[in-house]
GROMACS .gro file of C-alpha atoms in nm:
model
  343
    1MET     CA    1   2.368  -0.608   0.170
    2ILE     CA    2   2.399  -0.794  -0.160
    3GLY     CA    3   2.341  -1.143  -0.025
    4ALA     CA    4   2.402  -1.477  -0.191
    5PRO     CA    5   2.335  -1.497  -0.567
    6ILE     CA    6   2.052  -1.716  -0.694
    7ASP     CA    7   2.075  -1.869  -1.038
    8VAL     CA    8   1.753  -1.833  -1.236
    9SER     CA    9   1.694  -2.113  -1.485
   10ASP     CA   10   1.604  -2.039  -1.845
   11GLU     CA   11   1.262  -2.198  -1.788
   12VAL     CA   12   1.182  -1.980  -1.487
   13ALA     CA   13   1.324  -1.666  -1.650
   14ALA     CA   14   1.101  -1.722  -1.953
   15LEU     CA   15   0.792  -1.779  -1.738
   16HIS     CA   16   0.864  -1.469  -1.529
   17GLN     CA   17   0.918  -1.245  -1.833
   18GLU     CA   18   0.604  -1.371  -2.004
   19ALA     CA   19   0.382  -1.344  -1.695
   20LEU     CA   20   0.195  -1.030  -1.594
   21VAL     CA   21   0.392  -0.882  -1.301
   22ILE     CA   22   0.232  -0.620  -1.074
   23ASP     CA   23   0.402  -0.481  -0.763
   24LEU     CA   24   0.155  -0.301  -0.538
   25HIS     CA   25   0.386  -0.069  -0.345
   26ASN     CA   26   0.703   0.134  -0.382
   27ASP     CA   27   0.827   0.474  -0.263
   28VAL     CA   28   1.033   0.582  -0.562
   29LEU     CA   29   0.834   0.907  -0.600
   30THR     CA   30   0.953   1.012  -0.255
   31LYS     CA   31   1.315   0.970  -0.360
   32LEU     CA   32   1.270   1.127  -0.702
   33SER     CA   33   1.091   1.431  -0.561
   34HIS     CA   34   1.362   1.496  -0.301
   35ALA     CA   35   1.681   1.430  -0.497
   36THR     CA   36   1.812   1.421  -0.852
   37PHE     CA   37   1.846   1.080  -1.018
   38ASP     CA   38   1.883   0.967  -1.376
   39PHE     CA   39   1.597   0.718  -1.397
   40ALA     CA   40   1.717   0.589  -1.734
   41THR     CA   41   2.054   0.476  -1.592
   42ARG     CA   42   2.098   0.146  -1.413
   43HIS     CA   43   2.219   0.217  -1.061
   44ARG     CA   44   2.456  -0.050  -0.940
   45PRO     CA   45   2.365  -0.251  -0.627
   46ALA     CA   46   2.541  -0.132  -0.314
   47ALA     CA   47   2.775  -0.367  -0.128
   48PHE     CA   48   2.610  -0.236   0.188
   49TRP     CA   49   2.264  -0.090   0.223
   50ASN     CA   50   2.238   0.269   0.107
   51PRO     CA   51   1.899   0.439   0.157
   52PHE     CA   52   1.982   0.698  -0.110
   53ARG     CA   53   2.029   0.462  -0.402
   54LEU     CA   54   1.744   0.348  -0.626
   55ASP     CA   55   1.585   0.004  -0.612
   56LEU     CA   56   1.387   0.104  -0.921
   57ASP     CA   57   1.510   0.253  -1.246
   58LEU     CA   58   1.417   0.178  -1.605
   59PRO     CA   59   1.683  -0.091  -1.667
   60LYS     CA   60   1.605  -0.262  -1.334
   61ILE     CA   61   1.231  -0.254  -1.403
   62ARG     CA   62   1.295  -0.417  -1.741
   63ALA     CA   63   1.531  -0.678  -1.593
   64GLY     CA   64   1.274  -0.754  -1.321
   65GLY     CA   65   0.999  -0.806  -1.579
   66ILE     CA   66   0.770  -0.561  -1.397
   67ASP     CA   67   0.457  -0.456  -1.588
   68ALA     CA   68   0.292  -0.231  -1.329
   69LEU     CA   69   0.402  -0.046  -1.017
   70GLY     CA   70   0.190   0.098  -0.737
   71CYS     CA   71   0.363   0.429  -0.663
   72ALA     CA   72   0.287   0.566  -0.318
   73MET     CA   73   0.278   0.938  -0.252
   74PHE     CA   74   0.418   0.953   0.097
   75ALA     CA   75   0.258   1.198   0.337
   76GLY     CA   76   0.448   1.114   0.653
   77PHE     CA   77   0.672   1.418   0.680
   78ARG     CA   78   0.542   1.705   0.892
   79LEU     CA   79   0.792   1.968   0.775
   80ASP     CA   80   0.655   2.135   0.462
   81ALA     CA   81   0.438   1.826   0.421
   82ASP     CA   82   0.173   1.979   0.198
   83ARG     CA   83   0.416   2.103  -0.069
   84ARG     CA   84   0.625   1.786  -0.055
   85PHE     CA   85   0.318   1.567  -0.096
   86TRP     CA   86   0.141   1.737  -0.384
   87ARG     CA   87   0.454   1.774  -0.593
   88MET     CA   88   0.473   1.394  -0.617
   89ILE     CA   89   0.185   1.400  -0.864
   90ASP     CA   90   0.390   1.636  -1.081
   91CYS     CA   91   0.691   1.410  -1.031
   92ALA     CA   92   0.495   1.109  -1.162
   93ARG     CA   93   0.374   1.303  -1.465
   94GLN     CA   94   0.721   1.437  -1.540
   95LEU     CA   95   0.865   1.087  -1.514
   96VAL     CA   96   0.619   0.956  -1.773
   97ASP     CA   97   0.666   1.263  -1.997
   98ALA     CA   98   1.042   1.207  -1.990
   99HIS     CA   99   1.009   0.837  -2.080
  100PRO     CA  100   0.692   0.798  -2.288
  101GLN     CA  101   0.810   0.482  -2.461
  102GLN     CA  102   0.886   0.305  -2.133
  103LEU     CA  103   0.625   0.433  -1.884
  104ALA     CA  104   0.253   0.511  -1.870
  105LEU     CA  105   0.042   0.663  -1.593
  106VAL     CA  106  -0.279   0.460  -1.559
  107ASP     CA  107  -0.599   0.477  -1.357
  108HIS     CA  108  -0.804   0.186  -1.494
  109PRO     CA  109  -0.737  -0.179  -1.582
  110GLY     CA  110  -0.777  -0.124  -1.956
  111ALA     CA  111  -0.499   0.134  -1.952
  112LEU     CA  112  -0.279  -0.108  -1.759
  113ARG     CA  113  -0.338  -0.379  -2.016
  114ALA     CA  114  -0.277  -0.134  -2.302
  115ALA     CA  115   0.049  -0.018  -2.147
  116ARG     CA  116   0.172  -0.374  -2.119
  117ALA     CA  117   0.075  -0.451  -2.477
  118ALA     CA  118   0.277  -0.148  -2.587
  119GLY     CA  119   0.580  -0.258  -2.387
  120ARG     CA  120   0.540   0.014  -2.125
  121THR     CA  121   0.542  -0.023  -1.747
  122ALA     CA  122   0.220   0.111  -1.595
  123LEU     CA  123   0.242   0.338  -1.292
  124PHE     CA  124  -0.066   0.374  -1.071
  125LEU     CA  125  -0.081   0.617  -0.781
  126GLY     CA  126  -0.173   0.578  -0.417
  127VAL     CA  127  -0.132   0.763  -0.088
  128GLU     CA  128   0.051   0.661   0.228
  129GLY     CA  129  -0.067   0.859   0.531
  130SER     CA  130  -0.363   1.093   0.575
  131TYR     CA  131  -0.172   1.383   0.732
  132VAL     CA  132  -0.194   1.634   0.448
  133VAL     CA  133  -0.559   1.585   0.354
  134GLU     CA  134  -0.722   1.596   0.697
  135GLN     CA  135  -0.793   1.970   0.702
  136ASP     CA  136  -0.975   1.978   0.369
  137LEU     CA  137  -1.081   1.619   0.331
  138ASP     CA  138  -1.337   1.584   0.053
  139PRO     CA  139  -1.181   1.839  -0.187
  140ALA     CA  140  -0.841   1.678  -0.133
  141ILE     CA  141  -0.972   1.328  -0.203
  142ALA     CA  142  -1.155   1.456  -0.512
  143ARG     CA  143  -0.832   1.621  -0.633
  144LEU     CA  144  -0.637   1.300  -0.581
  145ALA     CA  145  -0.897   1.092  -0.762
  146ALA     CA  146  -0.901   1.336  -1.053
  147ALA     CA  147  -0.522   1.307  -1.072
  148GLY     CA  148  -0.558   0.929  -1.106
  149ALA     CA  149  -0.483   0.810  -0.751
  150ARG     CA  150  -0.651   0.474  -0.696
  151PHE     CA  151  -0.566   0.371  -0.340
  152PHE     CA  152  -0.530   0.540  -0.002
  153GLY     CA  153  -0.354   0.409   0.308
  154PRO     CA  154  -0.469   0.632   0.596
  155LEU     CA  155  -0.189   0.524   0.832
  156TRP     CA  156   0.188   0.519   0.840
  157GLU     CA  157   0.425   0.452   1.131
  158ARG     CA  158   0.253   0.696   1.363
  159ASN     CA  159  -0.105   0.784   1.448
  160SER     CA  160  -0.289   1.023   1.220
  161GLY     CA  161  -0.616   1.207   1.236
  162ALA     CA  162  -0.768   0.896   1.076
  163GLY     CA  163  -0.680   0.655   1.355
  164SER     CA  164  -0.421   0.447   1.536
  165SER     CA  165  -0.120   0.303   1.359
  166CYS     CA  166   0.039  -0.036   1.408
  167ARG     CA  167   0.301   0.132   1.628
  168SER     CA  168   0.050   0.294   1.863
  169LYS     CA  169   0.089   0.218   2.234
  170LYS     CA  170  -0.285   0.262   2.276
  171ASP     CA  171  -0.509   0.126   2.000
  172ASN     CA  172  -0.804   0.363   1.975
  173GLY     CA  173  -0.905   0.246   1.631
  174LEU     CA  174  -1.060   0.456   1.358
  175THR     CA  175  -1.158   0.815   1.441
  176ASP     CA  176  -1.464   1.000   1.314
  177GLY     CA  177  -1.227   1.170   1.071
  178GLY     CA  178  -1.105   0.829   0.962
  179ARG     CA  179  -1.459   0.715   0.893
  180ALA     CA  180  -1.515   1.030   0.687
  181LEU     CA  181  -1.193   0.956   0.499
  182VAL     CA  182  -1.302   0.599   0.420
  183ALA     CA  183  -1.640   0.726   0.300
  184ALA     CA  184  -1.476   0.990   0.080
  185CYS     CA  185  -1.245   0.729  -0.074
  186ASN     CA  186  -1.545   0.504  -0.140
  187ARG     CA  187  -1.727   0.793  -0.312
  188HIS     CA  188  -1.432   0.885  -0.530
  189GLY     CA  189  -1.320   0.537  -0.632
  190MET     CA  190  -1.008   0.504  -0.418
  191LEU     CA  191  -0.935   0.169  -0.253
  192ILE     CA  192  -0.851   0.146   0.118
  193ASP     CA  193  -0.501   0.018   0.195
  194VAL     CA  194  -0.472  -0.128   0.548
  195ALA     CA  195  -0.090  -0.134   0.563
  196HIS     CA  196   0.036   0.030   0.885
  197ALA     CA  197  -0.308   0.019   1.052
  198SER     CA  198  -0.347  -0.102   1.410
  199PRO     CA  199  -0.563  -0.412   1.464
  200ARG     CA  200  -0.865  -0.215   1.584
  201THR     CA  201  -0.825   0.039   1.303
  202PHE     CA  202  -0.810  -0.250   1.054
  203TRP     CA  203  -1.135  -0.404   1.174
  204GLU     CA  204  -1.315  -0.071   1.191
  205MET     CA  205  -1.200   0.017   0.837
  206ASP     CA  206  -1.324  -0.324   0.723
  207GLU     CA  207  -1.664  -0.247   0.875
  208ALA     CA  208  -1.676   0.109   0.739
  209SER     CA  209  -1.562   0.051   0.380
  210GLU     CA  210  -1.811  -0.037   0.108
  211THR     CA  211  -1.530  -0.170  -0.109
  212PRO     CA  212  -1.294  -0.457  -0.020
  213LEU     CA  213  -0.978  -0.373   0.171
  214PHE     CA  214  -0.631  -0.471   0.058
  215SER     CA  215  -0.278  -0.439   0.190
  216SER     CA  216  -0.023  -0.295  -0.048
  217HIS     CA  217   0.277  -0.416   0.157
  218SER     CA  218   0.259  -0.639   0.464
  219GLY     CA  219   0.398  -0.962   0.603
  220ALA     CA  220   0.227  -1.244   0.791
  221ASN     CA  221   0.230  -1.270   1.170
  222GLY     CA  222   0.189  -1.644   1.130
  223VAL     CA  223   0.548  -1.652   1.002
  224TYR     CA  224   0.708  -1.369   1.199
  225ARG     CA  225   0.536  -1.159   1.462
  226HIS     CA  226   0.577  -0.788   1.395
  227PRO     CA  227   0.343  -0.489   1.442
  228ARG     CA  228   0.348  -0.430   1.065
  229ASN     CA  229   0.230  -0.780   0.980
  230LEU     CA  230  -0.124  -0.917   0.944
  231ASP     CA  231  -0.259  -1.200   1.156
  232ASP     CA  232  -0.450  -1.493   1.007
  233ASP     CA  233  -0.793  -1.347   1.088
  234GLN     CA  234  -0.703  -1.026   0.904
  235ILE     CA  235  -0.574  -1.217   0.602
  236GLN     CA  236  -0.893  -1.422   0.592
  237ALA     CA  237  -1.107  -1.109   0.622
  238ILE     CA  238  -0.929  -0.951   0.324
  239ALA     CA  239  -0.965  -1.272   0.125
  240ARG     CA  240  -1.338  -1.313   0.206
  241ARG     CA  241  -1.416  -0.983   0.036
  242GLY     CA  242  -1.194  -1.053  -0.263
  243GLY     CA  243  -0.901  -0.836  -0.155
  244VAL     CA  244  -0.532  -0.908  -0.188
  245VAL     CA  245  -0.228  -0.898   0.039
  246GLY     CA  246   0.089  -0.764  -0.120
  247VAL     CA  247   0.376  -0.941   0.057
  248ILE     CA  248   0.656  -0.704   0.154
  249PHE     CA  249   1.028  -0.761   0.082
  250VAL     CA  250   1.170  -0.559   0.375
  251ALA     CA  251   1.395  -0.778   0.589
  252ALA     CA  252   1.287  -0.641   0.928
  253TYR     CA  253   0.926  -0.753   0.876
  254LEU     CA  254   1.011  -1.093   0.733
  255GLY     CA  255   1.223  -1.236   1.012
  256GLY     CA  256   1.479  -0.980   1.120
  257GLN     CA  257   1.755  -0.762   0.982
  258PHE     CA  258   1.937  -1.041   0.797
  259SER     CA  259   1.638  -1.222   0.649
  260PRO     CA  260   1.715  -1.399   0.320
  261ILE     CA  261   1.496  -1.395   0.011
  262ALA     CA  262   1.360  -1.734   0.121
  263HIS     CA  263   1.171  -1.553   0.398
  264ILE     CA  264   0.972  -1.360   0.136
  265ALA     CA  265   0.864  -1.696  -0.002
  266ASP     CA  266   0.772  -1.813   0.352
  267HIS     CA  267   0.532  -1.519   0.392
  268ILE     CA  268   0.388  -1.567   0.042
  269GLU     CA  269   0.317  -1.932   0.113
  270HIS     CA  270   0.156  -1.854   0.447
  271VAL     CA  271  -0.077  -1.591   0.297
  272ALA     CA  272  -0.170  -1.836   0.020
  273ARG     CA  273  -0.245  -2.111   0.275
  274VAL     CA  274  -0.454  -1.888   0.498
  275GLY     CA  275  -0.629  -1.667   0.243
  276GLY     CA  276  -0.613  -1.886  -0.067
  277GLN     CA  277  -0.412  -1.861  -0.386
  278ASP     CA  278  -0.633  -1.578  -0.512
  279CYS     CA  279  -0.540  -1.356  -0.214
  280VAL     CA  280  -0.162  -1.328  -0.239
  281ALA     CA  281   0.025  -1.065  -0.441
  282LEU     CA  282   0.354  -0.873  -0.449
  283GLY     CA  283   0.407  -0.559  -0.241
  284SER     CA  284   0.783  -0.508  -0.240
  285ASP     CA  285   0.824  -0.163  -0.075
  286TYR     CA  286   1.113  -0.095  -0.314
  287ASP     CA  287   1.280   0.239  -0.238
  288GLY     CA  288   1.113   0.241   0.102
  289PHE     CA  289   1.426   0.349   0.291
  290ALA     CA  290   1.465   0.007   0.454
  291PRO     CA  291   1.695  -0.289   0.376
  292LEU     CA  292   1.547  -0.563   0.159
  293ALA     CA  293   1.591  -0.934   0.219
  294ARG     CA  294   1.936  -1.066   0.135
  295GLY     CA  295   1.946  -1.186  -0.225
  296MET     CA  296   1.690  -0.922  -0.328
  297ARG     CA  297   1.929  -0.638  -0.406
  298ASP     CA  298   1.678  -0.436  -0.607
  299ALA     CA  299   1.399  -0.475  -0.863
  300ALA     CA  300   1.625  -0.649  -1.115
  301ASP     CA  301   1.641  -0.947  -0.878
  302LEU     CA  302   1.267  -1.013  -0.877
  303PRO     CA  303   1.302  -1.325  -1.097
  304ARG     CA  304   1.508  -1.476  -0.814
  305LEU     CA  305   1.192  -1.488  -0.603
  306THR     CA  306   1.009  -1.672  -0.879
  307GLN     CA  307   1.296  -1.921  -0.887
  308VAL     CA  308   1.279  -1.974  -0.508
  309LEU     CA  309   0.908  -2.048  -0.533
  310TRP     CA  310   0.961  -2.272  -0.836
  311ASP     CA  311   1.215  -2.473  -0.637
  312ARG     CA  312   0.948  -2.518  -0.368
  313GLY     CA  313   0.707  -2.666  -0.619
  314TRP     CA  314   0.510  -2.359  -0.730
  315ARG     CA  315   0.385  -2.383  -1.087
  316GLU     CA  316   0.120  -2.225  -1.306
  317PRO     CA  317  -0.145  -2.101  -1.245
  318ALA     CA  318  -0.043  -2.023  -0.885
  319LEU     CA  319   0.273  -1.839  -0.989
  320ARG     CA  320   0.092  -1.626  -1.244
  321LYS     CA  321  -0.175  -1.537  -0.988
  322LEU     CA  322   0.086  -1.426  -0.736
  323LEU     CA  323   0.296  -1.231  -0.986
  324GLY     CA  324   0.011  -1.016  -1.113
  325GLU     CA  325  -0.314  -1.181  -1.206
  326ASN     CA  326  -0.461  -1.158  -0.856
  327ALA     CA  327  -0.387  -0.785  -0.837
  328LEU     CA  328  -0.535  -0.718  -1.180
  329ARG     CA  329  -0.848  -0.918  -1.099
  330PHE     CA  330  -0.887  -0.713  -0.782
  331PHE     CA  331  -0.853  -0.388  -0.979
  332GLU     CA  332  -1.101  -0.503  -1.242
  333ARG     CA  333  -1.353  -0.575  -0.970
  334THR     CA  334  -1.300  -0.262  -0.760
  335TRP     CA  335  -1.174   0.028  -0.968
  336PRO     CA  336  -1.467   0.255  -1.066
  337ALA     CA  337  -1.704   0.112  -1.323
  338ALA     CA  338  -1.704   0.432  -1.527
  339LEU     CA  339  -1.328   0.401  -1.570
  340ARG     CA  340  -1.349   0.030  -1.655
  341GLU     CA  341  -1.598   0.112  -1.927
  342THR     CA  342  -1.354   0.355  -2.092
  343ALA     CA  343  -1.098   0.077  -2.138
   0.00000   0.00000   0.00000
């Protein structure tokens, strides 16, 4: 639903547009690889939620001031999963080829900075779900890394060969295959995304991974208890190793079906209190086939969130850290050194 409008002041709009803005998670590649959309056209907000409209398109990205987007390649479907999954890489490349002045596909921080300087939005790739790589693990991870994928979330809403998901009735944690997956990601320079992991799987991934964990899109259990949300100990564990928590915008995880945009701010503030201002980031889950908080109709409304936080007393540098600087710092520390050196 559209929700109540929020007026964004000229001061906040200017700050938001000037700040580096990085959103760690969206599922637009899933939509674009399954249906035909004109990405250059602004799709109007729906009066009622419609899972087949776009939260992201070029005009909305521009209006939202977004400089970089973490584009998940979703591997949750079982039917024809392999073909559906791998064609998302082609989809990302075709999207950039079709809009070279507006978009850039990046795999290192220098390329992200260069894209922003050129007025382009940087797209970086990740994986959601291990289902299509489990039979041929190391070659698949190597192929993904070579294609530019920089993060891997082994779990989705159901168990995989890697371990138990947050929805599992019995939490068996990380499997031997999951440990092999974490090790392969560490070898090939892909970060481990803990979103959708069960508690035991989370802690066993934290123990197994040589690189810091992060969550591309989660809420905080300290605000609203939900299987998809992180508890305070998990947030602190991510923060201790220099990771970040991308706070999700999906209403169901924030406080229930009719959560307002203020609930996004509640979760942001809780993560910042528990993990510190350097830990919190944005992880919208735009185009994730789930209703967003009321007042956050799509990506064009992202400045509204900055206004809500401004009205609560947030100022620089905390706002700039949240909007993108924390995520970029995390990438600069964790993305492969060889790639950083090519920047």
